[in-house]
Short mmCIF file of C-alpha atoms in Angstrom, two decimals:
data_model
loop_
_atom_site.label_atom_id
_atom_site.label_comp_id
_atom_site.label_asym_id
_atom_site.label_seq_id
_atom_site.Cartn_x
_atom_site.Cartn_y
_atom_site.Cartn_z
CA UNK T 1 83.31 111.06 145.21
CA UNK T 2 86.55 109.81 146.74
CA UNK T 3 89.40 111.89 147.97
CA UNK T 4 92.71 111.79 145.97
CA UNK T 5 96.01 110.63 147.51
CA UNK T 6 97.05 114.28 147.83
CA UNK T 7 94.01 115.01 150.03
CA UNK T 8 94.23 111.85 151.97
CA UNK T 9 98.09 112.14 152.83
CA UNK T 10 99.07 115.70 153.55
CA UNK T 11 102.26 116.89 155.14
CA UNK T 12 102.22 119.18 158.15
CA UNK T 13 101.62 122.78 157.15
CA UNK T 14 104.85 123.74 158.94
CA UNK T 15 106.94 121.52 156.63
CA UNK T 16 105.37 123.32 153.57
CA UNK T 17 105.81 126.67 154.92
CA UNK T 18 109.48 126.01 155.96
CA UNK T 19 110.26 124.68 152.44
CA UNK T 20 108.93 127.82 150.96
CA UNK T 21 110.48 130.33 153.37
CA UNK T 22 113.54 131.52 151.31
CA UNK T 23 112.19 130.93 147.86
CA UNK T 24 112.66 133.71 145.29
CA UNK T 25 110.13 134.43 142.74
CA UNK T 26 112.16 134.01 139.49
CA UNK T 27 112.21 131.19 136.88
CA UNK T 28 115.25 128.94 137.81
CA UNK T 29 116.47 128.25 134.33
CA UNK T 30 116.67 131.88 133.31
CA UNK T 31 118.18 132.81 136.71
CA UNK T 32 120.67 129.97 136.23
CA UNK T 33 122.00 131.45 133.04
CA UNK T 34 123.16 134.60 135.02
CA UNK T 35 126.00 136.50 133.56
CA UNK T 36 126.16 133.78 130.68
CA UNK T 37 123.07 135.36 129.07
CA UNK T 38 123.86 136.88 125.63
CA UNK T 39 121.99 140.05 124.71
CA UNK T 40 121.13 141.31 121.26
CA UNK T 41 120.69 144.89 119.94
CA UNK T 42 117.42 146.61 119.54
CA UNK T 43 116.10 147.17 116.07
CA UNK T 44 116.25 150.95 115.35
CA UNK T 45 116.57 151.06 111.60
CA UNK T 46 114.68 149.99 108.37
CA UNK T 47 116.13 146.56 107.27
CA UNK T 48 115.63 144.14 104.43
CA UNK T 49 115.61 140.43 104.54
CA UNK T 50 114.51 137.25 102.73
CA UNK T 51 112.58 135.98 105.85
CA UNK T 52 111.56 137.82 108.96
CA UNK T 53 110.81 135.71 112.02
CA UNK T 54 108.67 137.31 114.78
CA UNK T 55 109.34 135.85 118.17
CA UNK T 56 112.52 134.44 119.67
CA UNK T 57 111.28 131.45 121.64
CA UNK T 58 111.75 127.95 120.30
CA UNK T 59 109.31 128.28 117.35
CA UNK T 60 111.15 131.38 115.95
CA UNK T 61 114.66 130.07 116.76
CA UNK T 62 114.06 126.69 115.08
CA UNK T 63 112.24 128.43 112.02
CA UNK T 64 115.23 130.62 111.50
CA UNK T 65 117.73 127.59 111.99
CA UNK T 66 115.80 125.22 109.72
CA UNK T 67 115.53 127.98 107.01
CA UNK T 68 119.27 128.51 107.03
CA UNK T 69 119.91 124.79 106.92
CA UNK T 70 117.70 124.55 103.82
CA UNK T 71 119.41 127.57 102.25
CA UNK T 72 122.65 128.78 103.70
CA UNK T 73 122.38 132.01 101.65
CA UNK T 74 118.95 133.07 102.88
CA UNK T 75 119.08 136.42 104.68
CA UNK T 76 116.99 135.76 107.95
CA UNK T 77 116.15 138.30 110.66
CA UNK T 78 114.58 137.34 114.07
CA UNK T 79 112.77 139.98 116.19
CA UNK T 80 111.88 139.50 119.76
CA UNK T 81 109.59 141.73 122.02
CA UNK T 82 111.75 140.97 125.16
CA UNK T 83 114.63 138.64 125.25
CA UNK T 84 115.62 135.33 123.68
CA UNK T 85 113.66 132.61 125.41
CA UNK T 86 112.22 135.02 127.88
CA UNK T 87 108.76 133.47 127.90
CA UNK T 88 107.60 129.80 127.78
CA UNK T 89 110.72 128.85 126.04
CA UNK T 90 112.78 129.81 129.18
CA UNK T 91 110.47 128.85 131.99
CA UNK T 92 108.99 125.29 130.96
CA UNK T 93 109.58 121.96 132.72
CA UNK T 94 112.29 121.00 130.17
CA UNK T 95 110.35 117.95 128.87
CA UNK T 96 111.39 117.65 125.20
CA UNK T 97 108.84 114.83 123.94
CA UNK T 98 108.34 113.12 120.73
CA UNK T 99 104.50 113.62 120.74
CA UNK T 100 103.20 116.08 118.20
CA UNK T 101 99.64 115.60 119.32
CA UNK T 102 99.72 116.20 123.16
CA UNK T 103 99.94 112.49 123.86
CA UNK T 104 98.76 109.36 122.12
CA UNK T 105 95.05 109.50 123.35
CA UNK T 106 94.50 113.02 122.07
CA UNK T 107 96.10 112.01 118.80
CA UNK T 108 93.92 108.82 118.52
CA UNK T 109 90.77 110.73 119.26
CA UNK T 110 91.39 113.46 116.67
CA UNK T 111 93.33 111.89 113.84
CA UNK T 112 93.02 108.20 114.19
CA UNK T 113 93.93 107.62 110.48
CA UNK T 114 97.07 109.47 110.77
CA UNK T 115 98.26 108.51 114.30
CA UNK T 116 100.90 105.93 113.21
CA UNK T 117 102.23 108.52 110.91
CA UNK T 118 102.23 111.26 113.46
CA UNK T 119 103.90 109.03 115.96
CA UNK T 120 106.72 108.34 113.56
CA UNK T 121 107.03 112.02 112.53
CA UNK T 122 107.32 112.81 116.25
CA UNK T 123 110.03 110.44 116.89
CA UNK T 124 111.95 111.58 113.85
CA UNK T 125 111.63 115.07 115.16
CA UNK T 126 113.07 114.32 118.40
CA UNK T 127 115.86 112.35 116.93
CA UNK T 128 116.56 115.40 114.76
CA UNK T 129 116.58 117.72 117.92
CA UNK T 130 119.21 115.37 119.39
CA UNK T 131 121.27 115.32 116.25
CA UNK T 132 121.24 119.12 116.04
CA UNK T 133 122.22 119.57 119.65
CA UNK T 134 125.17 117.06 119.01
CA UNK T 135 126.19 118.52 115.66
CA UNK T 136 126.29 122.28 116.90
CA UNK T 137 127.39 121.27 120.30
CA UNK T 138 124.67 123.08 122.04
CA UNK T 139 125.18 123.00 125.82
CA UNK T 140 121.62 122.52 127.11
CA UNK T 141 122.03 119.57 129.53
CA UNK T 142 120.38 117.19 127.05
CA UNK T 143 119.52 113.65 128.37
CA UNK T 144 117.54 111.18 126.50
CA UNK T 145 116.13 109.46 129.61
CA UNK T 146 112.45 108.99 128.55
CA UNK T 147 109.57 109.65 130.66
CA UNK T 148 107.61 107.60 133.23
CA UNK T 149 103.75 107.62 133.43
CA UNK T 150 102.73 106.86 136.93
CA UNK T 151 99.37 105.81 138.41
CA UNK T 152 98.52 107.25 141.84
CA UNK T 153 94.94 106.16 141.96
CA UNK T 154 93.54 102.72 141.49
CA UNK T 155 91.54 103.53 138.20
CA UNK T 156 94.73 104.80 136.63
CA UNK T 157 96.34 101.44 137.31
CA UNK T 158 93.59 99.94 134.97
CA UNK T 159 94.22 102.67 132.41
CA UNK T 160 97.94 101.68 132.40
CA UNK T 161 97.13 97.86 132.12
CA UNK T 162 94.99 98.66 128.95
CA UNK T 163 97.61 100.77 127.55
CA UNK T 164 100.54 98.43 128.17
CA UNK T 165 99.54 95.48 125.99
CA UNK T 166 103.20 95.37 124.83
CA UNK T 167 104.43 94.23 128.23
CA UNK T 168 105.78 97.65 129.39
CA UNK T 169 103.57 97.70 132.45
CA UNK T 170 105.34 98.24 135.89
CA UNK T 171 103.52 97.04 138.86
CA UNK T 172 103.94 98.81 142.30
CA UNK T 173 107.16 97.01 143.22
CA UNK T 174 108.81 97.46 139.83
CA UNK T 175 107.70 101.18 139.62
CA UNK T 176 109.07 102.06 143.14
CA UNK T 177 112.35 100.21 142.32
CA UNK T 178 112.81 103.00 139.63
CA UNK T 179 111.68 105.93 141.84
CA UNK T 180 110.56 105.31 145.54
CA UNK T 181 107.33 107.21 146.22
CA UNK T 182 104.49 105.78 148.45
CA UNK T 183 102.00 107.31 146.05
CA UNK T 184 103.04 105.06 143.07
CA UNK T 185 100.82 102.16 142.27
CA UNK T 186 102.02 101.31 138.85
CA UNK T 187 103.83 102.85 135.91
CA UNK T 188 105.26 102.80 132.33
CA UNK T 189 108.48 103.94 130.98
CA UNK T 190 108.47 105.43 127.56
CA UNK T 191 112.15 104.87 127.14
CA UNK T 192 112.86 106.91 123.84
CA UNK T 193 109.93 109.17 123.77
CA UNK T 194 111.55 112.08 125.72
CA UNK T 195 114.68 113.94 126.72
CA UNK T 196 115.22 116.39 129.58
CA UNK T 197 116.82 119.64 128.72
CA UNK T 198 117.73 122.96 130.37
CA UNK T 199 115.08 125.21 128.68
CA UNK T 200 116.92 128.50 128.76
CA UNK T 201 120.24 126.97 127.68
CA UNK T 202 118.44 125.47 124.72
CA UNK T 203 117.21 128.75 123.67
CA UNK T 204 120.38 130.43 124.14
CA UNK T 205 122.24 127.89 122.31
CA UNK T 206 120.04 127.94 119.32
CA UNK T 207 120.52 131.77 119.18
CA UNK T 208 124.11 131.45 119.31
CA UNK T 209 124.21 128.98 116.39
CA UNK T 210 122.06 131.29 114.40
CA UNK T 211 124.41 134.27 114.76
CA UNK T 212 127.32 132.03 113.61
CA UNK T 213 125.15 131.10 110.56
CA UNK T 214 124.65 134.95 109.75
CA UNK T 215 121.01 135.39 111.31
CA UNK T 216 120.49 138.87 112.80
CA UNK T 217 118.61 138.82 116.01
CA UNK T 218 116.92 141.84 117.69
CA UNK T 219 115.69 142.01 121.14
CA UNK T 220 113.41 144.56 123.01
CA UNK T 221 111.73 145.28 119.68
CA UNK T 222 108.08 144.56 119.86
CA UNK T 223 106.39 144.12 116.58
CA UNK T 224 103.39 146.31 116.41
CA UNK T 225 102.16 145.98 112.85
CA UNK T 226 102.16 143.55 109.70
CA UNK T 227 101.69 145.24 106.40
CA UNK T 228 101.40 143.60 103.01
CA UNK T 229 103.71 144.90 100.26
CA UNK T 230 103.54 144.33 96.31
CA UNK T 231 106.75 142.23 96.82
CA UNK T 232 106.41 140.86 100.38
CA UNK T 233 105.49 142.16 103.74
CA UNK T 234 106.82 144.66 106.35
CA UNK T 235 106.83 144.25 110.14
CA UNK T 236 107.13 147.48 112.05
CA UNK T 237 108.41 148.04 115.62
CA UNK T 238 108.53 151.39 117.46
CA UNK T 239 111.85 152.31 116.33
CA UNK T 240 112.36 150.37 113.01
CA UNK T 241 110.98 147.72 110.55
CA UNK T 242 111.84 145.02 108.25
CA UNK T 243 110.79 144.52 104.78
CA UNK T 244 110.97 140.85 103.76
CA UNK T 245 109.76 138.52 100.99
CA UNK T 246 108.25 136.29 103.54
CA UNK T 247 107.33 136.35 107.42
CA UNK T 248 106.88 133.56 109.86
CA UNK T 249 104.90 134.44 113.12
CA UNK T 250 105.98 132.78 116.23
CA UNK T 251 104.28 134.81 118.78
CA UNK T 252 102.48 131.80 120.40
CA UNK T 253 100.67 132.89 123.62
CA UNK T 254 101.01 136.65 122.79
CA UNK T 255 98.31 138.26 120.74
CA UNK T 256 98.65 137.47 117.14
CA UNK T 257 99.44 139.91 114.25
CA UNK T 258 96.46 138.24 112.42
CA UNK T 259 92.88 139.18 113.33
CA UNK T 260 91.87 135.59 112.19
CA UNK T 261 93.77 134.14 115.06
CA UNK T 262 92.40 136.36 117.80
CA UNK T 263 90.31 133.62 119.28
CA UNK T 264 92.23 130.66 118.42
CA UNK T 265 94.25 130.40 121.74
CA UNK T 266 93.86 131.43 125.28
CA UNK T 267 96.73 131.99 127.95
CA UNK T 268 96.68 129.30 130.59
CA UNK T 269 99.01 129.92 133.42
CA UNK T 270 101.11 127.01 134.80
CA UNK T 271 103.31 127.09 137.85
CA UNK T 272 106.44 125.40 139.06
CA UNK T 273 108.80 125.01 141.94
CA UNK T 274 112.61 124.10 142.11
CA UNK T 275 114.29 122.54 145.04
CA UNK T 276 117.79 123.05 146.26
CA UNK T 277 120.26 120.41 145.01
CA UNK T 278 119.74 116.95 146.72
CA UNK T 279 122.49 115.50 148.76
CA UNK T 280 123.78 111.95 147.95
CA UNK T 281 121.63 110.65 150.97
CA UNK T 282 118.43 112.32 149.71
CA UNK T 283 119.00 110.82 146.19
CA UNK T 284 119.59 107.46 147.67
CA UNK T 285 116.16 107.74 149.45
CA UNK T 286 114.31 108.15 146.29
CA UNK T 287 116.56 106.31 143.70
CA UNK T 288 115.56 107.87 140.31
CA UNK T 289 119.08 106.56 139.00
CA UNK T 290 117.75 106.62 135.26
CA UNK T 291 116.72 110.24 135.72
CA UNK T 292 113.36 109.90 133.73
CA UNK T 293 110.94 112.72 133.56
CA UNK T 294 107.76 111.85 135.44
CA UNK T 295 104.22 112.73 135.10
CA UNK T 296 101.12 111.22 136.89
CA UNK T 297 97.96 110.15 135.08
CA UNK T 298 95.37 112.52 136.66
CA UNK T 299 93.50 115.19 134.58
CA UNK T 300 95.12 117.77 137.03
CA UNK T 301 98.48 116.12 136.66
CA UNK T 302 101.93 116.85 137.97
CA UNK T 303 105.21 116.71 136.08
CA UNK T 304 108.69 116.51 137.68
CA UNK T 305 112.24 115.89 136.78
CA UNK T 306 115.81 116.25 137.99
CA UNK T 307 118.20 119.07 136.84
CA UNK T 308 121.92 118.48 136.03
CA UNK T 309 122.88 119.41 139.64
CA UNK T 310 120.23 117.17 141.06
CA UNK T 311 117.45 119.63 141.99
CA UNK T 312 113.89 118.62 141.49
CA UNK T 313 111.52 120.70 139.39
CA UNK T 314 107.91 120.08 140.49
CA UNK T 315 105.12 121.76 138.56
CA UNK T 316 101.61 121.31 137.01
CA UNK T 317 98.30 120.56 138.76
CA UNK T 318 96.84 124.04 138.71
CA UNK T 319 96.19 125.43 135.19
CA UNK T 320 94.77 128.92 135.61
CA UNK T 321 92.82 130.85 133.06
CA UNK T 322 92.29 134.57 134.02
CA UNK T 323 89.29 136.23 132.36
CA UNK T 324 90.22 138.62 129.39
CA UNK T 325 92.80 136.55 127.60
CA UNK T 326 95.59 138.84 128.86
CA UNK T 327 99.23 137.91 129.44
CA UNK T 328 100.26 139.65 132.69
CA UNK T 329 103.25 139.55 134.85
CA UNK T 330 101.15 139.60 137.96
CA UNK T 331 99.48 136.33 136.91
CA UNK T 332 102.97 134.55 137.36
CA UNK T 333 102.88 134.75 141.11
CA UNK T 334 100.16 132.60 142.81
CA UNK T 335 101.09 131.73 146.44
CA UNK T 336 97.98 129.37 146.71
CA UNK T 337 99.43 127.25 144.03
CA UNK T 338 102.82 127.32 145.29
CA UNK T 339 101.65 126.03 148.68
CA UNK T 340 99.61 123.45 146.92
CA UNK T 341 102.50 122.20 144.95
CA UNK T 342 104.91 122.08 147.88
CA UNK T 343 102.38 119.99 149.80
CA UNK T 344 101.90 117.65 146.88
CA UNK T 345 105.64 117.35 146.59
CA UNK T 346 106.11 116.12 150.19
CA UNK T 347 103.18 113.84 149.83
CA UNK T 348 105.03 112.30 146.82
CA UNK T 349 108.39 112.32 148.51
CA UNK T 350 107.89 112.23 152.33
CA UNK T 351 111.46 111.02 152.78
CA UNK T 352 112.65 114.48 151.65
CA UNK T 353 111.20 116.36 154.48
CA UNK T 354 113.43 119.39 155.34
CA UNK T 355 114.26 120.15 151.61
CA UNK T 356 113.81 123.73 150.67
CA UNK T 357 112.63 125.28 147.41
CA UNK T 358 114.80 128.03 145.91
CA UNK T 359 112.74 129.21 143.05
CA UNK T 360 108.95 129.60 142.30
CA UNK T 361 107.55 130.88 139.08
CA UNK T 362 104.64 130.75 136.58
CA UNK T 363 104.11 131.19 132.91
CA UNK T 364 101.51 131.47 130.19
CA UNK T 365 100.78 128.49 127.87
CA UNK T 366 99.27 128.98 124.47
CA UNK T 367 96.27 126.57 124.53
CA UNK T 368 94.18 125.58 121.64
CA UNK T 369 91.00 123.63 121.55
CA UNK T 370 92.65 120.65 119.95
CA UNK T 371 95.55 120.78 122.73
CA UNK T 372 98.41 120.98 119.93
CA UNK T 373 99.67 123.19 117.37
CA UNK T 374 97.66 124.62 114.41
CA UNK T 375 99.12 126.16 111.26
CA UNK T 376 98.19 128.47 108.33
CA UNK T 377 99.21 131.11 105.88
CA UNK T 378 98.01 134.54 105.18
CA UNK T 379 98.76 137.60 102.98
CA UNK T 380 98.73 135.55 99.75
CA UNK T 381 100.88 132.94 101.23
CA UNK T 382 103.75 135.15 102.30
CA UNK T 383 103.11 134.87 105.89
CA UNK T 384 102.95 131.54 107.89
CA UNK T 385 101.98 130.93 111.46
CA UNK T 386 102.05 128.15 114.04
CA UNK T 387 100.52 128.43 117.63
CA UNK T 388 98.56 126.51 120.34
CA UNK T 389 101.26 124.22 121.60
CA UNK T 390 99.31 123.74 124.91
CA UNK T 391 102.34 122.92 127.06
CA UNK T 392 104.23 120.51 124.89
CA UNK T 393 106.03 122.84 122.65
CA UNK T 394 109.72 122.04 123.69
CA UNK T 395 110.00 119.40 120.86
CA UNK T 396 107.01 120.18 118.61
CA UNK T 397 108.26 123.63 117.85
CA UNK T 398 110.96 122.17 115.52
CA UNK T 399 108.29 120.40 113.56
CA UNK T 400 106.22 123.45 113.42
CA UNK T 401 109.10 125.39 112.06
CA UNK T 402 109.55 122.69 109.22
CA UNK T 403 105.73 122.89 108.63
CA UNK T 404 105.83 126.80 108.18
CA UNK T 405 108.75 126.62 105.84
CA UNK T 406 106.98 124.04 103.73
CA UNK T 407 103.93 126.30 103.54
CA UNK T 408 105.95 129.34 102.76
CA UNK T 409 107.74 127.49 99.87
CA UNK T 410 104.42 126.20 98.63
CA UNK T 411 105.62 122.60 98.92
CA UNK T 412 103.53 119.53 98.83
CA UNK T 413 105.08 117.43 101.55
CA UNK T 414 104.14 114.71 103.97
CA UNK T 415 103.92 117.34 106.61
CA UNK T 416 101.56 119.79 104.69
CA UNK T 417 99.25 116.72 103.72
CA UNK T 418 98.54 116.08 107.33
CA UNK T 419 94.96 116.82 108.36
CA UNK T 420 96.41 118.31 111.54
CA UNK T 421 98.14 120.90 109.39
CA UNK T 422 95.39 121.35 106.84
CA UNK T 423 92.57 121.96 109.14
CA UNK T 424 92.13 124.64 111.83
CA UNK T 425 90.68 123.64 115.20
CA UNK T 426 87.57 125.42 116.62
CA UNK T 427 88.09 128.78 118.10
CA UNK T 428 87.46 129.66 121.80
CA UNK T 429 84.29 131.62 122.36
CA UNK T 430 84.51 135.35 123.21
CA UNK T 431 84.26 136.59 126.81
CA UNK T 432 82.31 136.02 129.13
CA UNK T 433 81.71 132.63 127.49
CA UNK T 434 85.22 131.68 127.36
CA UNK T 435 85.65 132.13 131.10
CA UNK T 436 82.52 130.26 131.91
CA UNK T 437 83.45 127.33 129.57
CA UNK T 438 86.98 126.91 130.58
CA UNK T 439 86.22 127.10 134.37
CA UNK T 440 83.34 124.69 134.15
CA UNK T 441 85.55 122.32 132.06
CA UNK T 442 88.12 122.48 134.65
CA UNK T 443 85.85 121.95 137.52
CA UNK T 444 84.65 118.87 135.44
CA UNK T 445 88.12 117.55 135.15
CA UNK T 446 88.70 117.82 138.84
CA UNK T 447 85.51 115.88 139.41
CA UNK T 448 86.69 113.20 137.14
CA UNK T 449 89.79 112.82 139.32
CA UNK T 450 87.49 112.46 142.21
CA UNK T 451 85.05 109.90 140.54
CA UNK T 452 87.61 107.26 139.30
CA UNK T 453 88.31 109.14 136.01
CA UNK T 454 84.75 109.04 134.80
CA UNK T 455 83.79 112.10 132.62
CA UNK T 456 80.51 113.93 133.20
CA UNK T 457 78.14 115.22 130.55
CA UNK T 458 80.25 118.49 130.09
CA UNK T 459 83.26 116.64 129.16
CA UNK T 460 81.53 114.14 127.01
CA UNK T 461 79.80 116.93 125.03
CA UNK T 462 83.18 118.75 124.56
CA UNK T 463 84.78 115.54 123.45
CA UNK T 464 82.14 115.14 120.89
CA UNK T 465 82.46 118.56 119.37
CA UNK T 466 86.31 118.76 119.56
CA UNK T 467 86.08 121.78 121.80
CA UNK T 468 87.89 121.71 125.11
CA UNK T 469 90.46 122.65 127.78
CA UNK T 470 93.49 120.65 128.77
CA UNK T 471 95.22 120.82 132.31
#
């Protein structure tokens, strides 16, 4: 077993502690909205609609928008338990990627016959997001900069060479000419496959477009029940309810209103740091003029990007599952992980010593065993659902919205014919087996990172049966 670069090269502990000394525990993106955040009323009456959407994260917001774009006369209501974009949609890394399958390799392993089609649909979906942002003039700091995959260990260089048969391989010198980090051994720039966005601004912008189109949005209105009616469905909250012909469930990491989905996802907690804005001198020290998103190729990987005001968001590595499948605010604060991330940041960019982090936060990811979205219908086809985005939902939620609307309309489309859409993945086992399995898998993935990427028997077995856990 060899040590990783983040174990071999560690900054002085005083550098790490100083960088975190004044950090506030709040998601930067939501905090950045400040007084610009729009609030919507609580549902306190019995209403009717053609379509009710449960959840005002990206999945629910895109579903409402795509529904109104299909039929401007459709009466749509969106109900949110907290605030628009409060959960994963307001606290993610802001990587809006084309992949619908959590990366090329996962798609190739699971749906090889459909991969070319899925790749095309993913790029069309990302193009559609850009077109929507531009058409409605949504201010969300949208930058189609692409994403860099970087090798920080020798075996990852070989992976990149095999992947880059098309000549896109960047050797050490070429990679460091893009972004100057002593940890980089090689890289690849996926130029059109990703955009960087301000997550909370995108959610807020979509909600504002919806209100202009006549959609009613209600916040602080947790849905507690889903009832089938002779002519549709009814969702109930503590103070009111909505009777609708159809419903779209966009609850993602939170407990599903459908019993059949109770074991289909687990909440995995991801963590991030945000620096103060870099000075011109600090920016010059790292380059990064093309402002790409960056992710390394380890199983326990890091992702990082620049904000509009030249802060660096640095997240990933630890992906923590807490036994019991619960979503708790207490899980969002994990000092051990924040110190680890800060240490890895200064290993990556030692020339930024003295830079401070202003924000630290965590959030729950809805992870499925196929590492990407699954779909389905219930209540005689009147209810559609999509969940299990596993950390790559910023872009794919729009695609999921179209799938749900196709399913509700009973349409036979290219999307609904996909095996990824037609077949449900395996569920996670109940506790305590979920905790045992997930933690064993995470340990195995860490061992693979220390063993030239070689997967042990546990990982090979999970690969074979299609049941796993992704970092």
